[in-house]
Short mmCIF file of C-alpha atoms in Angstrom, two decimals:
data_model
loop_
_atom_site.label_atom_id
_atom_site.label_comp_id
_atom_site.label_asym_id
_atom_site.label_seq_id
_atom_site.Cartn_x
_atom_site.Cartn_y
_atom_site.Cartn_z
CA UNK A 1 -10.31 23.76 35.31
CA UNK A 2 -8.93 26.30 32.27
CA UNK A 3 -7.39 25.78 29.38
CA UNK A 4 -4.45 28.34 29.40
CA UNK A 5 -2.69 30.66 27.04
CA UNK A 6 0.83 32.49 28.38
CA UNK A 7 0.88 34.68 25.24
CA UNK A 8 5.17 36.97 25.27
CA UNK A 9 4.77 39.35 21.88
CA UNK A 10 7.34 42.42 22.36
CA UNK A 11 10.43 43.14 24.49
CA UNK A 12 12.80 41.33 25.65
CA UNK A 13 13.16 37.79 27.23
CA UNK A 14 13.85 37.38 31.34
CA UNK A 15 11.61 40.57 32.48
CA UNK A 16 9.17 39.06 30.02
CA UNK A 17 9.17 34.90 30.64
CA UNK A 18 10.52 34.62 33.91
CA UNK A 19 6.50 36.36 35.16
CA UNK A 20 4.44 33.93 32.92
CA UNK A 21 7.16 31.42 34.89
CA UNK A 22 6.03 32.09 37.89
CA UNK A 23 2.66 32.61 37.32
CA UNK A 24 2.20 29.15 35.53
CA UNK A 25 3.52 27.46 38.92
CA UNK A 26 0.65 28.76 40.27
CA UNK A 27 -2.14 28.04 37.26
CA UNK A 28 -1.14 24.18 37.72
CA UNK A 29 -0.68 24.00 41.14
CA UNK A 30 -4.84 24.81 41.24
CA UNK A 31 -5.64 22.49 38.41
CA UNK A 32 -5.34 24.46 35.49
CA UNK A 33 -3.50 23.17 31.69
CA UNK A 34 -0.92 25.76 30.68
CA UNK A 35 -0.08 26.59 26.75
CA UNK A 36 2.89 28.77 26.29
CA UNK A 37 3.55 31.10 22.61
CA UNK A 38 6.43 32.66 22.98
CA UNK A 39 8.90 35.26 21.12
CA UNK A 40 11.76 33.87 21.74
CA UNK A 41 12.25 30.00 21.87
CA UNK A 42 15.69 30.19 22.90
CA UNK A 43 14.67 31.87 26.19
CA UNK A 44 11.89 29.58 26.56
CA UNK A 45 14.47 26.69 26.37
CA UNK A 46 16.40 28.78 29.03
CA UNK A 47 13.39 29.69 31.65
CA UNK A 48 10.87 27.37 31.43
CA UNK A 49 11.00 24.27 32.73
CA UNK A 50 9.65 21.74 30.91
CA UNK A 51 6.78 20.62 33.27
CA UNK A 52 4.83 23.44 32.71
CA UNK A 53 3.64 23.06 29.33
CA UNK A 54 4.10 23.19 25.84
CA UNK A 55 6.16 25.99 24.27
CA UNK A 56 4.98 27.56 20.25
CA UNK A 57 6.27 29.77 18.90
CA UNK A 58 4.38 32.71 19.00
CA UNK A 59 3.28 35.22 15.61
CA UNK A 60 5.51 38.29 15.58
CA UNK A 61 7.06 39.93 13.15
CA UNK A 62 10.45 39.93 12.30
CA UNK A 63 12.33 43.29 12.82
CA UNK A 64 10.41 46.60 12.45
CA UNK A 65 7.69 47.95 10.41
CA UNK A 66 8.28 49.66 6.84
CA UNK A 67 8.76 52.98 8.12
CA UNK A 68 9.87 53.21 11.72
CA UNK A 69 9.55 56.64 13.26
CA UNK A 70 12.81 57.12 15.11
CA UNK A 71 11.67 59.76 17.99
CA UNK A 72 8.19 57.91 19.68
CA UNK A 73 5.38 60.03 21.41
CA UNK A 74 2.83 57.62 22.96
CA UNK A 75 1.94 53.74 22.43
CA UNK A 76 0.33 54.51 19.07
CA UNK A 77 4.42 55.46 17.75
CA UNK A 78 4.93 51.51 19.34
CA UNK A 79 2.21 49.95 17.40
CA UNK A 80 3.87 51.58 14.00
CA UNK A 81 7.03 50.44 14.94
CA UNK A 82 5.98 46.70 15.21
CA UNK A 83 4.01 46.29 12.25
CA UNK A 84 0.65 47.90 13.04
CA UNK A 85 1.59 50.51 9.92
CA UNK A 86 1.19 47.03 7.09
CA UNK A 87 -2.67 45.77 7.21
CA UNK A 88 -1.80 42.52 5.31
CA UNK A 89 0.89 41.44 7.52
CA UNK A 90 -1.05 42.66 11.04
CA UNK A 91 -4.12 40.56 9.75
CA UNK A 92 -1.96 37.62 9.13
CA UNK A 93 -0.73 38.11 12.57
CA UNK A 94 -4.28 38.38 14.12
CA UNK A 95 -5.26 35.67 12.27
CA UNK A 96 -2.52 33.26 13.29
CA UNK A 97 -2.69 33.87 17.22
CA UNK A 98 -6.24 33.25 16.57
CA UNK A 99 -6.12 29.34 14.94
CA UNK A 100 -3.11 29.18 17.70
CA UNK A 101 -5.68 30.14 20.27
CA UNK A 102 -8.58 27.89 18.44
CA UNK A 103 -6.08 25.40 17.90
CA UNK A 104 -4.41 24.52 21.59
CA UNK A 105 -8.37 24.67 22.75
CA UNK A 106 -7.55 28.41 24.48
CA UNK A 107 -10.11 28.95 27.26
CA UNK A 108 -8.03 32.35 28.37
CA UNK A 109 -5.33 34.49 28.14
CA UNK A 110 -2.67 35.58 30.11
CA UNK A 111 -0.60 38.62 27.75
CA UNK A 112 2.14 39.95 28.84
CA UNK A 113 3.04 42.62 27.00
CA UNK A 114 1.13 41.29 23.38
CA UNK A 115 -0.85 43.54 21.92
CA UNK A 116 -1.81 41.20 18.65
CA UNK A 117 -3.02 38.49 20.98
CA UNK A 118 -4.64 40.74 22.98
CA UNK A 119 -6.86 41.85 19.91
CA UNK A 120 -7.14 38.28 18.65
CA UNK A 121 -8.85 37.19 21.33
CA UNK A 122 -10.67 39.36 22.05
CA UNK A 123 -12.57 38.48 18.53
CA UNK A 124 -12.56 35.19 19.57
CA UNK A 125 -14.54 36.26 23.01
CA UNK A 126 -11.81 35.10 25.14
CA UNK A 127 -11.21 35.97 28.82
CA UNK A 128 -8.02 38.14 28.84
CA UNK A 129 -5.64 39.23 31.39
CA UNK A 130 -2.57 41.30 31.23
CA UNK A 131 0.36 41.41 33.27
CA UNK A 132 3.65 43.07 33.54
CA UNK A 133 5.09 46.29 34.34
CA UNK A 134 3.17 49.62 33.15
CA UNK A 135 4.57 50.62 29.82
CA UNK A 136 3.21 47.83 28.00
CA UNK A 137 -0.51 48.34 29.83
CA UNK A 138 -1.10 52.71 29.24
CA UNK A 139 -3.62 54.36 30.70
CA UNK A 140 -6.81 54.57 28.48
CA UNK A 141 -7.06 57.52 28.32
CA UNK A 142 -7.13 59.33 24.41
CA UNK A 143 -4.98 60.32 23.21
CA UNK A 144 -2.65 57.26 24.99
CA UNK A 145 -0.27 58.82 27.46
CA UNK A 146 3.07 61.01 25.68
CA UNK A 147 6.39 58.89 26.23
CA UNK A 148 8.39 62.65 26.59
CA UNK A 149 6.34 63.69 29.29
CA UNK A 150 9.79 66.31 29.60
CA UNK A 151 8.33 68.11 26.10
CA UNK A 152 5.32 70.09 25.02
CA UNK A 153 4.16 67.30 22.80
CA UNK A 154 0.24 68.91 21.23
CA UNK A 155 -2.42 66.50 21.76
CA UNK A 156 -3.67 66.69 17.97
CA UNK A 157 -0.39 64.81 17.48
CA UNK A 158 -0.90 62.56 19.33
CA UNK A 159 -4.78 62.25 18.46
CA UNK A 160 -3.11 61.90 14.40
CA UNK A 161 -0.79 59.44 15.22
CA UNK A 162 -3.29 57.28 17.14
CA UNK A 163 -5.66 58.05 14.06
CA UNK A 164 -3.16 56.37 11.39
CA UNK A 165 -2.65 53.75 13.23
CA UNK A 166 -6.32 52.75 13.97
CA UNK A 167 -6.80 52.99 9.91
CA UNK A 168 -4.17 50.71 9.71
CA UNK A 169 -5.54 48.02 12.31
CA UNK A 170 -8.82 48.80 11.14
CA UNK A 171 -8.13 47.85 7.77
CA UNK A 172 -6.44 44.36 8.80
CA UNK A 173 -9.43 43.62 10.70
CA UNK A 174 -11.88 44.27 7.94
CA UNK A 175 -9.34 41.76 5.65
CA UNK A 176 -10.83 39.16 8.65
CA UNK A 177 -14.27 40.59 9.03
CA UNK A 178 -13.78 41.70 12.31
CA UNK A 179 -16.02 44.71 13.68
CA UNK A 180 -13.54 48.18 12.86
CA UNK A 181 -12.20 49.99 16.64
CA UNK A 182 -14.01 53.09 16.79
CA UNK A 183 -10.68 54.44 19.41
CA UNK A 184 -6.77 52.70 19.71
CA UNK A 185 -7.91 51.83 23.04
CA UNK A 186 -10.61 49.35 22.56
CA UNK A 187 -7.32 46.73 21.94
CA UNK A 188 -7.71 46.93 25.59
CA UNK A 189 -10.96 46.92 26.06
CA UNK A 190 -12.79 43.95 28.25
CA UNK A 191 -8.85 43.68 29.49
CA UNK A 192 -7.89 43.47 33.22
CA UNK A 193 -4.48 44.38 34.07
CA UNK A 194 -1.78 43.75 36.63
CA UNK A 195 0.73 46.29 37.11
CA UNK A 196 3.66 44.06 38.76
CA UNK A 197 5.06 47.37 39.58
CA UNK A 198 4.79 50.63 42.05
CA UNK A 199 2.79 53.31 41.81
CA UNK A 200 5.94 55.62 42.12
CA UNK A 201 7.54 53.47 39.12
CA UNK A 202 4.45 53.44 36.96
CA UNK A 203 6.07 54.26 33.14
CA UNK A 204 2.96 57.01 32.97
CA UNK A 205 2.23 59.63 35.60
CA UNK A 206 -1.83 59.22 34.54
CA UNK A 207 -3.89 58.39 37.57
CA UNK A 208 -5.73 54.51 36.69
CA UNK A 209 -8.03 52.42 37.74
CA UNK A 210 -5.27 48.94 36.93
CA UNK A 211 -3.92 47.94 40.61
CA UNK A 212 -0.70 47.93 41.81
CA UNK A 213 0.64 43.80 42.97
CA UNK A 214 4.52 44.73 43.20
CA UNK A 215 7.45 43.19 41.89
CA UNK A 216 7.51 40.04 41.62
CA UNK A 217 10.44 37.80 43.01
CA UNK A 218 12.27 36.82 40.24
CA UNK A 219 15.98 36.70 41.60
CA UNK A 220 18.02 32.85 40.26
CA UNK A 221 21.58 32.27 40.48
CA UNK A 222 24.23 32.38 43.39
CA UNK A 223 25.30 35.78 45.32
CA UNK A 224 27.33 38.21 43.52
CA UNK A 225 31.00 37.14 44.37
CA UNK A 226 32.64 40.60 45.08
CA UNK A 227 35.79 41.63 44.72
CA UNK A 228 38.02 41.76 47.55
CA UNK A 229 39.35 44.92 49.23
CA UNK A 230 37.67 47.40 51.64
CA UNK A 231 35.91 49.80 49.12
CA UNK A 232 32.06 50.35 48.61
CA UNK A 233 30.43 47.88 46.46
CA UNK A 234 28.99 48.51 42.66
CA UNK A 235 27.23 46.46 40.59
CA UNK A 236 26.67 47.65 36.79
CA UNK A 237 24.05 45.71 35.50
CA UNK A 238 25.15 46.84 31.92
CA UNK A 239 24.19 45.97 28.37
CA UNK A 240 26.14 46.85 25.17
CA UNK A 241 24.90 50.51 23.52
CA UNK A 242 25.72 53.24 22.77
CA UNK A 243 26.74 54.63 26.56
CA UNK A 244 29.05 51.47 27.12
CA UNK A 245 32.23 53.00 27.05
CA UNK A 246 32.18 55.22 28.87
CA UNK A 247 30.51 53.79 31.28
CA UNK A 248 33.07 51.38 31.84
CA UNK A 249 35.78 53.93 31.69
CA UNK A 250 33.54 55.76 34.12
CA UNK A 251 33.26 52.12 36.45
CA UNK A 252 37.19 51.64 36.26
CA UNK A 253 37.99 55.14 37.63
CA UNK A 254 35.83 54.85 40.68
CA UNK A 255 36.79 54.66 43.60
CA UNK A 256 34.80 51.32 44.45
CA UNK A 257 34.66 47.70 44.18
CA UNK A 258 32.95 46.89 40.93
CA UNK A 259 30.65 44.01 39.73
CA UNK A 260 30.15 43.98 36.16
CA UNK A 261 27.14 41.76 34.94
CA UNK A 262 26.77 41.98 31.00
CA UNK A 263 25.45 39.13 28.93
CA UNK A 264 26.47 40.58 25.08
CA UNK A 265 29.81 40.79 24.73
CA UNK A 266 32.57 38.20 25.12
CA UNK A 267 34.69 39.03 28.29
CA UNK A 268 38.20 39.09 27.02
CA UNK A 269 36.75 42.69 25.33
CA UNK A 270 36.71 44.55 28.67
CA UNK A 271 38.89 43.54 29.72
CA UNK A 272 41.36 46.72 29.03
CA UNK A 273 38.82 48.30 31.91
CA UNK A 274 39.56 45.52 34.54
CA UNK A 275 41.72 46.32 37.58
CA UNK A 276 42.33 45.71 40.53
CA UNK A 277 39.14 45.09 42.48
CA UNK A 278 37.13 45.44 38.94
CA UNK A 279 35.55 41.87 38.03
CA UNK A 280 33.71 40.56 35.48
CA UNK A 281 30.70 38.01 36.56
CA UNK A 282 31.46 35.01 34.71
CA UNK A 283 27.74 34.20 34.73
CA UNK A 284 24.12 35.02 36.16
CA UNK A 285 23.96 36.91 39.71
CA UNK A 286 20.74 36.45 42.24
CA UNK A 287 20.54 40.31 41.71
CA UNK A 288 17.88 40.83 44.57
CA UNK A 289 21.14 38.96 47.33
CA UNK A 290 23.10 41.50 45.12
CA UNK A 291 20.93 44.54 45.90
CA UNK A 292 21.21 43.76 49.88
CA UNK A 293 24.84 43.72 49.30
CA UNK A 294 26.14 46.12 47.34
CA UNK A 295 25.87 50.29 48.33
CA UNK A 296 25.48 51.78 44.78
CA UNK A 297 24.20 50.34 41.59
CA UNK A 298 24.84 51.10 37.91
CA UNK A 299 22.60 50.25 35.24
CA UNK A 300 20.52 51.53 31.90
CA UNK A 301 17.24 51.83 33.58
CA UNK A 302 15.94 48.65 33.23
CA UNK A 303 12.53 48.53 35.27
CA UNK A 304 13.01 45.36 37.81
CA UNK A 305 16.70 46.22 38.14
CA UNK A 306 16.05 49.39 39.23
CA UNK A 307 13.05 48.17 41.12
CA UNK A 308 15.17 45.59 42.88
CA UNK A 309 17.53 48.43 44.10
CA UNK A 310 14.77 50.94 45.42
CA UNK A 311 13.53 47.79 47.74
CA UNK A 312 16.75 47.53 49.28
CA UNK A 313 17.34 51.03 49.66
CA UNK A 314 20.13 51.38 47.37
CA UNK A 315 20.97 54.65 45.35
CA UNK A 316 22.59 53.99 41.51
CA UNK A 317 23.56 56.09 38.11
CA UNK A 318 21.59 55.23 35.30
CA UNK A 319 22.52 55.85 31.50
CA UNK A 320 18.94 54.73 29.65
CA UNK A 321 19.19 53.27 26.40
CA UNK A 322 15.33 53.61 25.11
CA UNK A 323 12.45 55.27 25.49
CA UNK A 324 11.01 52.86 27.85
CA UNK A 325 13.91 53.11 30.56
CA UNK A 326 14.13 57.14 30.22
CA UNK A 327 10.79 56.89 31.60
CA UNK A 328 12.37 54.71 34.65
CA UNK A 329 14.92 56.98 35.26
CA UNK A 330 12.49 59.71 35.09
CA UNK A 331 10.53 57.94 37.81
CA UNK A 332 13.49 56.85 40.13
CA UNK A 333 14.99 60.32 39.86
CA UNK A 334 11.67 62.17 40.91
CA UNK A 335 12.47 60.09 44.71
CA UNK A 336 15.62 61.74 44.45
CA UNK A 337 17.22 58.40 44.26
CA UNK A 338 19.24 58.19 41.23
CA UNK A 339 21.28 59.87 39.47
CA UNK A 340 20.81 59.95 35.27
CA UNK A 341 22.07 61.00 32.30
CA UNK A 342 20.04 64.15 30.18
CA UNK A 343 18.20 63.50 27.14
CA UNK A 344 20.03 65.40 25.99
CA UNK A 345 23.75 66.54 26.16
CA UNK A 346 26.98 65.69 27.92
CA UNK A 347 27.20 62.90 31.65
CA UNK A 348 30.09 62.75 33.50
CA UNK A 349 29.37 59.31 34.10
CA UNK A 350 32.53 59.45 36.72
CA UNK A 351 31.02 62.48 38.39
CA UNK A 352 27.49 60.72 38.96
CA UNK A 353 29.28 57.50 40.61
CA UNK A 354 31.47 59.65 42.92
CA UNK A 355 28.50 61.79 43.39
CA UNK A 356 26.25 58.49 44.43
CA UNK A 357 28.67 56.95 46.56
CA UNK A 358 29.05 60.04 48.57
CA UNK A 359 25.91 62.03 48.36
CA UNK A 360 23.60 60.15 51.92
CA UNK A 361 20.54 62.54 50.63
CA UNK A 362 20.28 60.01 47.32
CA UNK A 363 21.09 56.87 49.59
CA UNK A 364 18.41 58.52 51.69
CA UNK A 365 15.76 58.61 49.34
CA UNK A 366 16.06 55.11 48.17
CA UNK A 367 15.27 54.14 52.06
CA UNK A 368 12.09 56.03 52.11
CA UNK A 369 10.94 53.51 48.94
CA UNK A 370 12.60 50.76 50.52
CA UNK A 371 10.42 51.15 53.82
CA UNK A 372 6.94 51.91 51.96
CA UNK A 373 7.30 48.34 50.44
CA UNK A 374 8.68 47.08 53.71
CA UNK A 375 6.01 44.49 54.85
CA UNK A 376 5.11 43.75 50.79
CA UNK A 377 5.60 39.74 50.93
CA UNK A 378 6.24 39.43 47.36
CA UNK A 379 5.72 35.47 47.95
CA UNK A 380 1.96 35.90 47.73
CA UNK A 381 2.00 37.94 44.65
CA UNK A 382 1.37 35.29 42.04
CA UNK A 383 -1.46 33.81 44.14
CA UNK A 384 -2.97 37.69 44.53
CA UNK A 385 -2.46 37.91 40.51
CA UNK A 386 -4.16 35.25 40.06
CA UNK A 387 -6.82 35.29 42.27
CA UNK A 388 -7.81 38.91 40.33
CA UNK A 389 -7.05 36.69 36.87
CA UNK A 390 -9.62 34.26 37.99
CA UNK A 391 -12.31 36.29 39.12
CA UNK A 392 -14.18 36.58 35.72
#
């Protein structure tokens, strides 16, 4: 039986830890030992049960790179912004990952959004697997696909960005006595990737060979408690970002019962927007049950939330706040199942919510997506993914 590292380096908490937790349960049941290296120990303390294995702090950069770019054009820009512009710091993190793997006697690595861990594992000759949404495992084309498919980004600009990041990476590798990379895409060489998403919702519109397993069933928490009344049900799963106030105003004006779930703000700060039929969930809401029971959803473009809602055949309104979520909104919009804010200019969120409540074509398109995957057994996904992980 193998000693397996489950690594999480980048991104938010639940959407990365929950898949690792589910796969760790499957691996443990098969007799393997698991070690976690996680970005946020506090999140891991809430999500990972103690019996799954030791939990260590992952070697991560605190804050962005020295000169973060505001307009990310491709995965190369993402790497630049998370510290691949600093060869000294990057070398230190690669070395720390290597030592963590050696000290823990790791025989195999399962990575969720962990490019530095992939580099370290590859340098040690360890078998590597990757899991997660499409965004953090781009197609291995050179250059990486643009994050701006709606814009005409010159190929030469993408190649130039990659060359700068590759130069910094190779300086870091030289400090450690590791052979240089010829292409930035080599970060993923030898890495088997299990995409926990659907082709229609893959962030990239470039064909790829990696298998799609679909979304894991990560729902937790109690069933939603909807406000009293007879109107349609709207689940609003939001976060504190620059578009929050106009979204709250739109929800307050919506002819519907609204249940709001938001983590970052105290309920008192939201009370000015509340009305009869518009309430705040006091804790976690089982998203799968909410998707089954609601009529419409409002969200910021999180892949897991959008997938869950579309799998239940529910249309929605999206106002993204990051490039990753803009890409999710674009793909869901191509299905004709959501209305999304434009990349620039004004957005009438109240009108969009009214339209998605009234326009049957949006619901029909969402239901078509749901029908396509109705026979997909999500309970079987963990076993299928682990089978691939251990196939070589």
